[in-house]
Amino acid sequence: MPDPAAPTYAVAPALLRDVLPRVESAYVLGLPSPEVLKLVAERSRATTLLLAWDDKEPAELPESVTLEHADLRDLAGRADARRPLVLAPRGLDVLLPAGDPTPWADRLDLVAALTTTGGTLLTYCHNDAPLGALGRGGIDWTPADEDPTRPVAASDLAAALARVGHPVTTVHLLYGVASRTAAAVSDTCAARTRAGSLPAQVVEHVAAADPAPTSVPASQLVTTAVRTRQLSQLADGWLTLSGGRGRDLYWTVDGAVVWADQEAAGADWVLGGDATAAAVLPQRVPDSDTVERHLLQQVARGDLETFRRTAERLGHWVRSSADPGETRELRWDEVRLVGTEFSRGIALRAELVGEVPATPDSDEDTDREPQGAIAPTTSERRLAGAWARFAERVEGSTDGMWPTLFDRHDLTSLWLSMSGVSPEAVALMATSTTEPDEDAAIGAGRAAALADRIALLTETLDARDEQLRVREARIRSLRAQALGASRNRDKALRRLSELRGSRTYRLANQFRRASLLARPRVLAKGVARRAESKVRAVRRMR
C-alpha cells in the first residue's frame, strides 16, 4: 500500500509543518519517513513512536523520540496514555500485526482513545477505489468487501472521525503518493474547483506524470472528475486533521514544495512556499478560465468567428508582450483569460526553475528550408508549439467545426494562419517540423481515412439505391391502383347515364311526380323552391 510519508512524497512534510501544533507530548503510530518524524520531534517535547510487535526498528531516532513496541488495545484502556497530538501518517492498517482481523472502525476507536479531548488527531487512509484505476484495468474492491467499515470516500473518513468525537477540520486529498511529482488539495478547495482552474491544473500535471499506462488521457480524466464533483475520488489517499488547518493547495516544482491559498471562490490565488521555487513564480494567479478551456467552449458551440478572433488576439499578444529572447514552451492550458486580456499564469514543469537555453536550428533543418525563405521568428515558433499541443490535446473534439480529414498538422497550420502568421512561415514550419517518415505516416493515415470514407459512402449509396427501388415499386403499385379506380368510375358513370335514359327510369319518375298530388304540402314546398331558384337565376342575369 502506498505510503504518504515516504521520502518520495515531498508534500507531506510541508503540509504537516503548517498544521501540527507545539505540544508537550505526542504519539506517532507506525514508522513514518525521517522527515516527518523529525518534524514531530521538533513540535513535541516528548514523542513516542509506537510500532506493532512485528515492525522493524528504525536505524536511528531523534533524541526526543522514544521507541515502544506495544499493542494499541492495551494502551487504549489506560487513562494516563492519552496525548494531545496523535499521528497515524501511514494509516490504520500498520497499527496491529499483519493478519490481525480487527476491523478498520475498531482500529479508529483505539486511536481516538489515545487522543485527549480537544487534541489534534491526524489520520491517513488509502483510497482503494481511485477513479484513475478505471483506465488501468479496473478497481480492486477486495479491501472494502473484506472490511465493510473501511472508508471508500473522503466523506466516509470524515464521518468516521466525527463518530469517535474528533470532528475533522481539514481533509487533504493526496495525489502522486508513489511519485516525486505530488500534490495535496483541501476538500473545500476541491469542492469549488472548476475545469481549468489552478487545482485542476495541478492534479492533471500529477496524473500525467504517473508512468502507469492508462487508456484515459489525464486531461480528460481530471476534467470529468472536476465537473462531476468527484475530484476526491481521483486521489490516491486522504489525510484528515482534527484541530488544525493547512493551505488550500500544495504541489512540487522541481523537488521543491509550493503552496497556494484562496480567500474565497473567485479570488486570486496567493502563492508561496520554497524560497527558490517561489522566487520565479508570480505572487498572485487569477482564478479565471484558461485559454484552452475558452477555445474548447467555442468549439463546442461551433462559434468559428469567436474562435478566429481569439486566435488572432493570441497571436498579437505573443508577438507584442513576449520577450524576444524567450524560448520557454507556451501552453494554452497555462495561459489564463482575465477579462479581455491574457495572463501567462504559472508553469508546472520541472524546467520552471532556472533558465531554459535556446535550441539552435540543426543543419538538417536549415537544409530543408527553401532558399531565400525568411526564417520564422521565435514568437511564431512558440505559437506553433502552443497550437500543436492544443491540437494534440483536443484531438477528436473538433470534428464539428473542421473536416474529419484534417489531421493535427492541418489544424495547427490553420490556427497559425488565424493567429496572423504568414502563409510562408506556416508552410516553412510545417516543412521543418515534419520528418519524412512522419510525412509518410500522415499520408498513409490520410489514404486509410479516405478509403474508409469511400467505403462508407459506397455503402450509403447502395442503401439509398435499394430504398429508391422500393419507393419506385410502391409508386408503380399506387399508380396502377389509381388508374383502376379511374376506369371503374368511368364505367359507373356510363351505367348511370344509360339507366337515366331508359323508359323504365322515365316512367318511374312520372309516377313519383304524380304521387306528389296526394301530398299538397310537399308539392307546395317543391314548387316554392323551384320558383325561388328561377328568381335568383333571373336576378343574376341582370
Coordinates of C-alpha atoms in Angstrom, one line a residue:
M1 CA 0.0 0.0 0.0
P2 CA 1.4 3.4 -0.9
D3 CA 2.9 5.4 2.0
P4 CA 2.1 9.2 2.1
A5 CA 5.1 9.7 4.4
A6 CA 7.6 8.0 2.2
P7 CA 10.7 10.0 1.3
T8 CA 9.5 10.4 -2.3
Y9 CA 6.3 12.1 -1.1
A10 CA 7.7 15.6 -0.7
V11 CA 4.3 17.3 0.1
A12 CA 3.7 15.6 3.4
P13 CA 6.4 17.4 5.5
A14 CA 5.3 20.8 4.1
L15 CA 1.7 20.1 4.9
L16 CA 2.4 18.8 8.4
R17 CA 4.6 21.8 9.1
D18 CA 1.6 24.1 8.6
V19 CA -0.9 22.1 10.7
L20 CA 1.0 20.5 13.6
P21 CA 0.8 22.5 16.9
R22 CA 3.5 22.6 19.5
V23 CA 2.6 20.2 22.4
E24 CA 4.1 18.6 25.4
S25 CA 3.8 15.0 24.2
A26 CA 2.8 13.2 21.0
Y27 CA 2.2 9.7 19.6
V28 CA 3.4 8.6 16.1
L29 CA 1.7 5.4 15.2
G30 CA 3.6 3.4 12.6
L31 CA 7.1 4.2 11.2
P32 CA 6.9 7.4 9.1
S33 CA 9.6 8.9 6.9
P34 CA 12.6 10.5 8.7
E35 CA 11.5 14.0 7.7
V36 CA 8.0 13.6 9.3
L37 CA 9.5 12.0 12.4
K38 CA 12.0 14.9 12.8
L39 CA 9.2 17.4 12.3
V40 CA 7.1 15.8 15.0
A41 CA 10.1 15.7 17.4
E42 CA 10.6 19.5 16.8
R43 CA 6.9 20.2 17.7
S44 CA 6.7 18.0 20.8
R45 CA 8.9 17.8 23.9
A46 CA 8.3 14.1 24.3
T47 CA 7.4 11.9 21.3
T48 CA 6.6 8.2 21.4
L49 CA 6.9 6.1 18.3
L50 CA 4.6 3.2 18.7
L51 CA 5.2 0.2 16.4
A52 CA 3.5 -3.2 16.1
W53 CA 5.3 -6.2 17.5
D54 CA 6.3 -7.4 14.1
D55 CA 7.6 -4.0 12.8
K56 CA 11.3 -3.4 12.2
E57 CA 13.1 -0.8 14.3
P58 CA 14.5 2.3 12.6
A59 CA 18.2 2.7 12.3
E60 CA 18.3 5.9 14.2
L61 CA 15.9 8.2 16.0
P62 CA 15.9 11.8 17.1
E63 CA 16.9 12.3 20.7
S64 CA 13.5 13.3 22.0
V65 CA 11.8 10.3 20.4
T66 CA 11.1 7.1 22.4
L67 CA 10.5 3.8 20.6
E68 CA 7.9 1.4 22.0
H69 CA 6.5 -1.8 20.8
A70 CA 3.0 -2.1 22.2
D71 CA -0.4 -3.3 21.5
L72 CA -2.9 -0.5 20.9
R73 CA -5.6 -2.4 22.7
D74 CA -3.6 -2.3 25.9
L75 CA -2.7 1.4 25.7
A76 CA -6.3 2.5 24.8
G77 CA -7.6 1.3 28.2
R78 CA -5.1 3.5 30.2
A79 CA -6.2 7.0 31.1
D80 CA -2.5 8.1 31.5
A81 CA -1.7 7.1 28.0
R82 CA -3.6 9.9 26.3
R83 CA -1.6 12.6 24.3
P84 CA -2.6 16.0 22.8
L85 CA -1.2 15.0 19.5
V86 CA -1.6 11.7 17.7
L87 CA -0.5 10.9 14.2
A88 CA -1.2 7.9 12.0
P89 CA 0.5 9.0 8.8
R90 CA 0.7 5.5 7.3
G91 CA -2.9 4.7 8.0
L92 CA -4.5 2.3 10.5
D93 CA -3.5 -0.9 8.6
V94 CA 0.0 -0.9 10.1
L95 CA -1.0 -0.3 13.7
L96 CA -1.6 -4.0 14.5
P97 CA 0.4 -7.1 13.5
A98 CA -0.1 -8.3 9.9
G99 CA -3.1 -10.6 9.6
D100 CA -5.0 -9.1 12.6
P101 CA -8.7 -9.3 11.9
T102 CA -9.6 -6.2 13.8
P103 CA -12.0 -4.0 11.6
W104 CA -10.9 -0.6 10.5
A105 CA -13.6 1.1 12.6
D106 CA -12.4 -0.6 15.7
R107 CA -8.8 0.4 15.0
L108 CA -10.0 4.0 14.7
D109 CA -11.7 3.7 18.1
L110 CA -8.3 2.6 19.6
V111 CA -6.5 5.6 18.0
A112 CA -9.2 8.0 19.2
A113 CA -8.9 6.6 22.8
L114 CA -5.2 7.7 22.8
T115 CA -6.1 11.4 22.0
T116 CA -7.0 13.9 24.7
T117 CA -10.3 15.8 24.4
G118 CA -9.7 18.7 22.1
G119 CA -6.4 17.3 20.9
T120 CA -5.1 17.0 17.4
L121 CA -5.6 13.8 15.5
L122 CA -4.1 13.2 12.1
T123 CA -5.1 10.1 10.1
Y124 CA -4.3 8.8 6.7
C125 CA -6.5 6.4 4.7
H126 CA -5.5 4.9 1.3
N127 CA -8.1 5.2 -1.5
D128 CA -8.7 1.6 -2.5
A129 CA -11.0 2.7 -5.4
P130 CA -9.5 5.7 -7.3
L131 CA -11.2 6.7 -10.5
G132 CA -7.8 6.5 -12.3
A133 CA -7.8 2.8 -11.8
L134 CA -10.7 2.5 -14.3
G135 CA -8.2 3.3 -17.1
R136 CA -5.7 0.8 -15.8
G137 CA -7.7 -2.4 -15.6
G138 CA -10.4 -1.7 -13.1
I139 CA -10.8 -1.2 -9.3
D140 CA -9.9 -3.8 -6.7
W141 CA -12.8 -3.9 -4.2
T142 CA -11.3 -6.7 -2.1
P143 CA -10.3 -4.5 0.9
A144 CA -13.8 -2.9 1.1
D145 CA -15.5 -6.3 0.6
E146 CA -13.4 -7.9 3.4
D147 CA -14.0 -4.9 5.8
P148 CA -17.3 -3.0 5.2
T149 CA -16.2 -0.4 7.8
R150 CA -13.3 0.7 5.7
P151 CA -13.9 4.2 4.1
V152 CA -14.3 4.3 0.3
A153 CA -14.6 8.1 0.1
A154 CA -13.2 11.2 1.9
S155 CA -16.7 11.9 3.3
D156 CA -16.8 8.4 4.9
L157 CA -13.5 9.1 6.6
A158 CA -14.7 12.4 8.0
A159 CA -17.9 10.9 9.2
A160 CA -16.0 8.1 11.0
L161 CA -13.8 10.6 12.8
A162 CA -16.9 12.7 13.9
R163 CA -18.4 9.4 15.3
V164 CA -15.4 9.0 17.6
G165 CA -15.6 12.6 18.9
H166 CA -12.9 14.2 16.6
P167 CA -14.7 16.3 14.0
V168 CA -12.5 16.9 11.0
T169 CA -11.4 20.5 10.3
T170 CA -9.5 19.6 7.1
V171 CA -9.3 16.8 4.7
H172 CA -6.4 16.9 2.2
L173 CA -6.7 14.9 -1.0
L174 CA -3.3 13.4 -1.8
Y175 CA -2.1 12.8 -5.4
G176 CA 1.0 11.2 -6.6
V177 CA 1.7 9.3 -3.4
A178 CA 4.2 7.0 -5.1
S179 CA 5.8 9.7 -7.3
R180 CA 8.2 12.5 -6.9
T181 CA 5.6 14.7 -8.5
A182 CA 2.9 15.1 -5.9
A183 CA 0.1 17.4 -4.8
A184 CA -2.4 17.9 -1.9
V185 CA -5.7 19.7 -2.3
S186 CA -8.0 20.5 0.6
D187 CA -11.6 19.2 0.4
T188 CA -13.1 22.7 0.5
C189 CA -10.9 23.7 -2.4
A190 CA -11.7 20.6 -4.4
A191 CA -15.5 21.3 -3.9
R192 CA -15.2 24.7 -5.6
T193 CA -12.7 23.7 -8.3
R194 CA -13.7 24.3 -11.9
A195 CA -12.3 22.7 -15.0
G196 CA -9.1 24.6 -16.0
S197 CA -8.6 26.2 -12.5
L198 CA -5.3 26.0 -10.7
P199 CA -6.1 23.0 -8.6
A200 CA -7.4 21.1 -11.6
Q201 CA -4.2 22.1 -13.5
V202 CA -2.0 20.8 -10.6
V203 CA -3.9 17.5 -10.4
E204 CA -3.7 17.0 -14.1
H205 CA 0.0 17.6 -14.0
V206 CA 0.5 15.0 -11.3
A207 CA -1.8 12.5 -13.1
A208 CA 0.1 13.0 -16.4
A209 CA 3.4 12.2 -14.6
D210 CA 2.2 8.8 -13.5
P211 CA 4.2 6.3 -15.5
A212 CA 1.5 3.6 -15.3
P213 CA -0.2 3.1 -18.7
T214 CA -3.8 4.3 -18.9
S215 CA -6.5 4.2 -21.6
V216 CA -7.9 7.6 -20.5
P217 CA -5.8 10.8 -21.0
A218 CA -5.0 12.7 -17.8
S219 CA -6.7 15.9 -19.1
Q220 CA -10.0 14.1 -19.8
L221 CA -9.9 12.1 -16.5
V222 CA -9.3 15.2 -14.4
T223 CA -11.9 17.3 -16.3
T224 CA -14.5 14.6 -15.9
A225 CA -13.7 14.3 -12.1
V226 CA -13.9 18.1 -11.6
R227 CA -17.2 18.6 -13.5
T228 CA -18.8 15.7 -11.7
R229 CA -17.6 16.9 -8.3
Q230 CA -15.5 13.7 -7.9
L231 CA -12.0 15.1 -7.5
S232 CA -11.6 13.5 -4.1
Q233 CA -12.2 10.0 -5.7
L234 CA -9.3 10.7 -8.1
A235 CA -6.9 11.0 -5.1
D236 CA -4.5 8.2 -4.0
G237 CA -5.4 8.8 -0.4
W238 CA -6.9 11.2 2.1
L239 CA -5.2 12.9 5.1
T240 CA -7.6 14.1 7.7
L241 CA -6.9 16.5 10.5
S242 CA -8.8 17.3 13.6
G243 CA -7.6 20.5 15.2
G244 CA -5.7 22.4 12.5
R245 CA -6.0 23.8 9.0
G246 CA -3.4 23.9 6.2
R247 CA -3.2 25.6 2.9
D248 CA -5.7 25.0 0.1
L249 CA -3.1 23.6 -2.3
Y250 CA 0.4 22.1 -2.2
W251 CA 2.5 20.7 -5.1
T252 CA 6.1 20.1 -6.1
V253 CA 8.1 22.1 -8.5
D254 CA 11.5 20.5 -9.4
G255 CA 11.6 18.8 -6.0
A256 CA 10.6 22.0 -4.0
V257 CA 7.1 22.4 -2.4
V258 CA 5.0 25.4 -3.3
W259 CA 1.6 26.2 -1.8
A260 CA -1.4 28.3 -2.9
D261 CA -4.2 29.8 -0.9
Q262 CA -7.5 31.4 -1.9
E263 CA -9.6 33.6 0.4
A264 CA -12.9 32.9 -1.3
A265 CA -14.2 31.4 -4.6
G266 CA -13.2 33.6 -7.5
A267 CA -10.4 35.4 -5.6
D268 CA -6.8 35.4 -6.8
W269 CA -4.6 32.6 -5.7
V270 CA -1.7 33.7 -3.4
L271 CA 1.4 31.7 -3.9
G272 CA 4.3 30.9 -1.5
G273 CA 6.5 28.1 -0.2
D274 CA 10.1 27.2 -1.0
A275 CA 12.0 30.4 -1.5
T276 CA 13.9 29.3 -4.6
A277 CA 10.8 28.0 -6.4
A278 CA 8.5 30.8 -5.2
A279 CA 11.0 33.4 -6.4
V280 CA 10.3 32.6 -10.1
L281 CA 6.5 32.3 -9.6
P282 CA 4.1 35.1 -9.6
Q283 CA 2.8 36.2 -6.2
R284 CA -0.8 36.0 -7.4
V285 CA -2.6 34.0 -10.1
P286 CA -6.1 34.9 -11.2
D287 CA -8.8 32.4 -10.7
S288 CA -10.1 32.5 -14.3
D289 CA -10.6 30.2 -17.2
T290 CA -7.6 29.1 -19.2
V291 CA -7.3 29.9 -22.9
E292 CA -7.6 26.2 -23.7
R293 CA -11.0 25.9 -21.9
H294 CA -12.2 29.1 -23.6
L295 CA -11.3 27.8 -27.0
L296 CA -12.9 24.4 -26.3
Q297 CA -16.2 26.2 -25.3
Q298 CA -16.1 27.9 -28.7
V299 CA -15.5 24.6 -30.5
A300 CA -18.4 23.0 -28.5
R301 CA -20.7 25.9 -29.6
G302 CA -19.5 25.8 -33.2
D303 CA -18.6 29.5 -32.9
L304 CA -15.9 29.8 -35.6
E305 CA -16.0 33.5 -35.7
T306 CA -15.2 33.9 -32.0
F307 CA -12.5 31.2 -32.2
R308 CA -10.9 33.1 -35.1
R309 CA -10.9 36.4 -33.2
T310 CA -9.4 34.7 -30.1
A311 CA -6.7 33.1 -32.2
E312 CA -5.9 36.5 -33.7
R313 CA -5.7 38.1 -30.3
L314 CA -3.4 35.3 -29.0
G315 CA -1.1 35.9 -32.0
H316 CA -0.9 39.6 -31.3
W317 CA -0.4 39.0 -27.5
V318 CA 2.5 36.6 -28.1
R319 CA 4.2 38.9 -30.6
S320 CA 3.7 42.1 -28.6
S321 CA 4.2 41.0 -25.0
A322 CA 6.7 38.2 -25.1
D323 CA 10.4 38.7 -24.5
P324 CA 12.2 38.4 -27.9
G325 CA 14.7 36.0 -26.3
E326 CA 12.0 33.9 -24.6
T327 CA 12.2 30.3 -25.7
R328 CA 10.2 28.6 -23.0
E329 CA 7.3 26.4 -24.2
L330 CA 4.0 28.2 -24.4
R331 CA 0.9 26.3 -23.5
W332 CA -2.7 27.4 -23.8
D333 CA -3.7 25.4 -20.7
E334 CA -1.4 27.6 -18.7
V335 CA -2.4 31.0 -20.1
R336 CA -5.4 32.5 -18.4
L337 CA -8.1 34.8 -19.7
V338 CA -8.7 37.8 -17.4
G339 CA -11.5 39.9 -18.8
T340 CA -10.3 40.7 -22.4
E341 CA -6.6 40.3 -21.5
F342 CA -4.3 37.3 -21.3
S343 CA -2.2 36.3 -18.3
R344 CA 0.7 33.9 -18.5
G345 CA -0.3 32.1 -15.3
I346 CA 2.2 29.5 -14.0
A347 CA 4.0 26.6 -15.5
L348 CA 4.2 23.3 -13.6
R349 CA 7.0 21.7 -15.4
A350 CA 10.4 20.9 -13.8
E351 CA 12.2 23.4 -16.1
L352 CA 10.2 26.2 -14.4
V353 CA 13.1 26.8 -12.0
G354 CA 16.1 28.2 -13.9
E355 CA 16.6 29.4 -17.4
V356 CA 15.9 27.3 -20.4
P357 CA 18.5 27.7 -23.1
A358 CA 17.5 28.3 -26.7
T359 CA 17.9 25.4 -29.0
P360 CA 19.5 26.4 -32.3
D361 CA 18.2 25.1 -35.6
S362 CA 20.1 22.0 -36.7
D363 CA 21.9 21.8 -40.1
E364 CA 19.3 19.3 -41.3
D365 CA 16.5 21.8 -40.6
T366 CA 18.5 24.6 -42.3
D367 CA 19.0 22.5 -45.4
R368 CA 15.3 21.7 -45.6
E369 CA 14.3 25.4 -45.6
P370 CA 13.7 26.8 -49.1
Q371 CA 16.4 29.2 -50.4
G372 CA 15.5 32.8 -49.8
A373 CA 12.8 32.0 -47.3
I374 CA 12.5 34.1 -44.2
A375 CA 13.0 32.1 -41.1
P376 CA 10.1 32.1 -38.6
T377 CA 10.6 34.3 -35.6
T378 CA 10.8 32.9 -32.0
S379 CA 7.3 34.1 -31.3
E380 CA 6.0 32.3 -34.4
R381 CA 7.7 29.1 -33.3
R382 CA 6.3 29.4 -29.8
L383 CA 2.8 29.9 -31.3
A384 CA 3.3 26.8 -33.5
G385 CA 4.3 24.8 -30.4
A386 CA 1.3 26.0 -28.5
W387 CA -1.2 25.3 -31.3
A388 CA 0.4 21.9 -31.9
R389 CA 0.0 20.9 -28.3
F390 CA -3.6 22.2 -28.3
A391 CA -4.3 20.1 -31.4
E392 CA -2.9 17.0 -29.7
R393 CA -4.9 17.5 -26.5
V394 CA -8.2 18.2 -28.3
E395 CA -7.8 15.5 -31.0
G396 CA -11.3 14.2 -31.9
S397 CA -13.1 17.1 -30.3
T398 CA -13.0 19.5 -33.3
D399 CA -14.9 17.4 -35.9
G400 CA -17.9 19.6 -35.6
M401 CA -16.1 22.7 -36.9
W402 CA -13.5 21.3 -39.3
P403 CA -13.5 18.3 -41.6
T404 CA -12.5 15.0 -40.0
L405 CA -9.8 14.5 -42.7
F406 CA -7.9 17.4 -41.1
D407 CA -5.1 15.9 -39.0
R408 CA -3.2 17.7 -36.3
H409 CA -0.7 19.4 -38.7
D410 CA -3.6 20.7 -40.9
L411 CA -5.3 22.2 -37.8
T412 CA -2.1 23.6 -36.5
S413 CA -1.4 25.3 -39.8
L414 CA -5.0 26.6 -40.0
W415 CA -4.8 28.0 -36.4
L416 CA -1.4 29.6 -37.1
S417 CA -2.9 31.4 -40.0
M418 CA -5.7 32.7 -37.8
S419 CA -3.1 33.9 -35.4
G420 CA -1.6 36.2 -38.0
V421 CA 1.4 34.0 -39.1
S422 CA 2.2 34.5 -42.8
P423 CA 1.5 31.5 -45.1
E424 CA 5.2 31.3 -46.0
A425 CA 6.1 30.9 -42.3
V426 CA 3.4 28.4 -41.7
A427 CA 4.5 26.3 -44.6
L428 CA 8.1 26.6 -43.6
M429 CA 7.4 25.5 -40.0
A430 CA 5.3 22.6 -41.2
T431 CA 8.1 21.5 -43.5
S432 CA 10.9 21.9 -40.9
T433 CA 9.0 20.1 -38.1
T434 CA 7.8 17.2 -40.1
E435 CA 10.2 14.3 -40.8
P436 CA 9.9 12.2 -44.0
D437 CA 8.8 9.2 -42.0
E438 CA 6.2 11.3 -40.4
D439 CA 5.1 12.6 -43.8
A440 CA 4.7 9.0 -45.0
A441 CA 2.8 8.1 -41.8
I442 CA 0.5 11.1 -42.3
G443 CA 0.0 10.2 -46.0
A444 CA -0.8 6.6 -45.1
G445 CA -3.2 7.8 -42.5
R446 CA -5.0 10.1 -44.9
A447 CA -5.2 7.3 -47.5
A448 CA -6.7 4.9 -45.0
A449 CA -9.2 7.6 -43.9
L450 CA -10.1 8.3 -47.5
A451 CA -10.5 4.6 -48.2
D452 CA -12.8 4.2 -45.1
R453 CA -14.7 7.2 -46.2
I454 CA -15.1 5.9 -49.8
A455 CA -16.3 2.5 -48.4
L456 CA -18.8 4.3 -46.1
L457 CA -20.1 6.5 -49.0
T458 CA -20.4 3.4 -51.3
E459 CA -22.3 1.6 -48.6
T460 CA -24.6 4.6 -48.1
L461 CA -25.2 4.9 -51.9
D462 CA -26.1 1.2 -52.1
A463 CA -28.6 1.5 -49.3
R464 CA -30.1 4.6 -50.9
D465 CA -30.4 2.8 -54.3
E466 CA -32.2 0.0 -52.6
Q467 CA -34.6 2.5 -50.9
L468 CA -35.2 4.1 -54.3
R469 CA -36.1 0.8 -55.9
V470 CA -38.5 0.1 -53.1
R471 CA -40.1 3.5 -53.5
E472 CA -40.3 3.1 -57.3
A473 CA -42.1 -0.2 -56.9
R474 CA -44.5 1.4 -54.4
I475 CA -45.2 4.3 -56.7
R476 CA -45.9 2.0 -59.6
S477 CA -48.3 0.0 -57.5
L478 CA -50.2 3.1 -56.3
R479 CA -50.4 4.4 -59.9
A480 CA -51.9 1.1 -61.1
Q481 CA -54.5 1.3 -58.3
A482 CA -55.3 4.9 -59.2
L483 CA -55.8 4.0 -62.9
G484 CA -58.0 1.1 -62.0
A485 CA -60.2 3.2 -59.7
S486 CA -60.5 5.8 -62.6
R487 CA -61.6 3.2 -65.1
N488 CA -64.2 1.8 -62.6
R489 CA -65.6 5.4 -62.1
D490 CA -66.0 5.9 -65.8
K491 CA -67.8 2.6 -66.1
A492 CA -70.1 3.5 -63.2
L493 CA -70.9 6.9 -64.8
R494 CA -71.8 5.3 -68.1
R495 CA -74.1 2.8 -66.5
L496 CA -75.8 5.6 -64.5
S497 CA -76.3 7.6 -67.8
E498 CA -77.8 4.6 -69.5
L499 CA -80.1 4.0 -66.6
R500 CA -81.4 7.5 -66.5
G501 CA -82.1 7.4 -70.3
S502 CA -84.2 4.2 -70.2
R503 CA -88.0 4.2 -70.5
T504 CA -88.3 2.4 -67.1
Y505 CA -86.5 5.3 -65.3
R506 CA -88.7 7.9 -67.1
L507 CA -91.9 6.1 -66.2
A508 CA -90.8 5.7 -62.5
N509 CA -90.0 9.4 -62.4
Q510 CA -93.5 10.3 -63.7
F511 CA -95.1 8.1 -61.1
R512 CA -93.1 9.9 -58.4
R513 CA -94.3 13.3 -59.6
A514 CA -97.9 12.1 -59.7
S515 CA -97.7 10.8 -56.2
L516 CA -96.9 14.4 -55.0
L517 CA -100.6 15.4 -55.8
A518 CA -101.6 13.2 -52.8
R519 CA -99.3 15.3 -50.6
P520 CA -100.0 19.0 -51.3
R521 CA -97.6 20.4 -48.6
V522 CA -94.6 18.6 -50.1
L523 CA -95.7 19.7 -53.6
A524 CA -96.0 23.4 -52.4
K525 CA -92.6 23.3 -50.9
G526 CA -91.1 21.8 -54.0
V527 CA -92.8 24.4 -56.2
A528 CA -91.6 27.2 -53.9
R529 CA -88.0 26.1 -54.0
R530 CA -88.2 25.8 -57.8
A531 CA -89.6 29.2 -58.1
E532 CA -87.0 30.7 -55.8
S533 CA -84.2 29.2 -57.8
K534 CA -85.7 30.6 -61.0
V535 CA -86.0 34.1 -59.5
R536 CA -82.3 34.0 -58.3
A537 CA -81.2 32.9 -61.8
V538 CA -83.1 35.9 -63.3
R539 CA -81.5 38.3 -60.8
R540 CA -78.0 37.1 -61.6
M541 CA -78.6 37.8 -65.3
R542 CA -79.4 41.5 -64.7

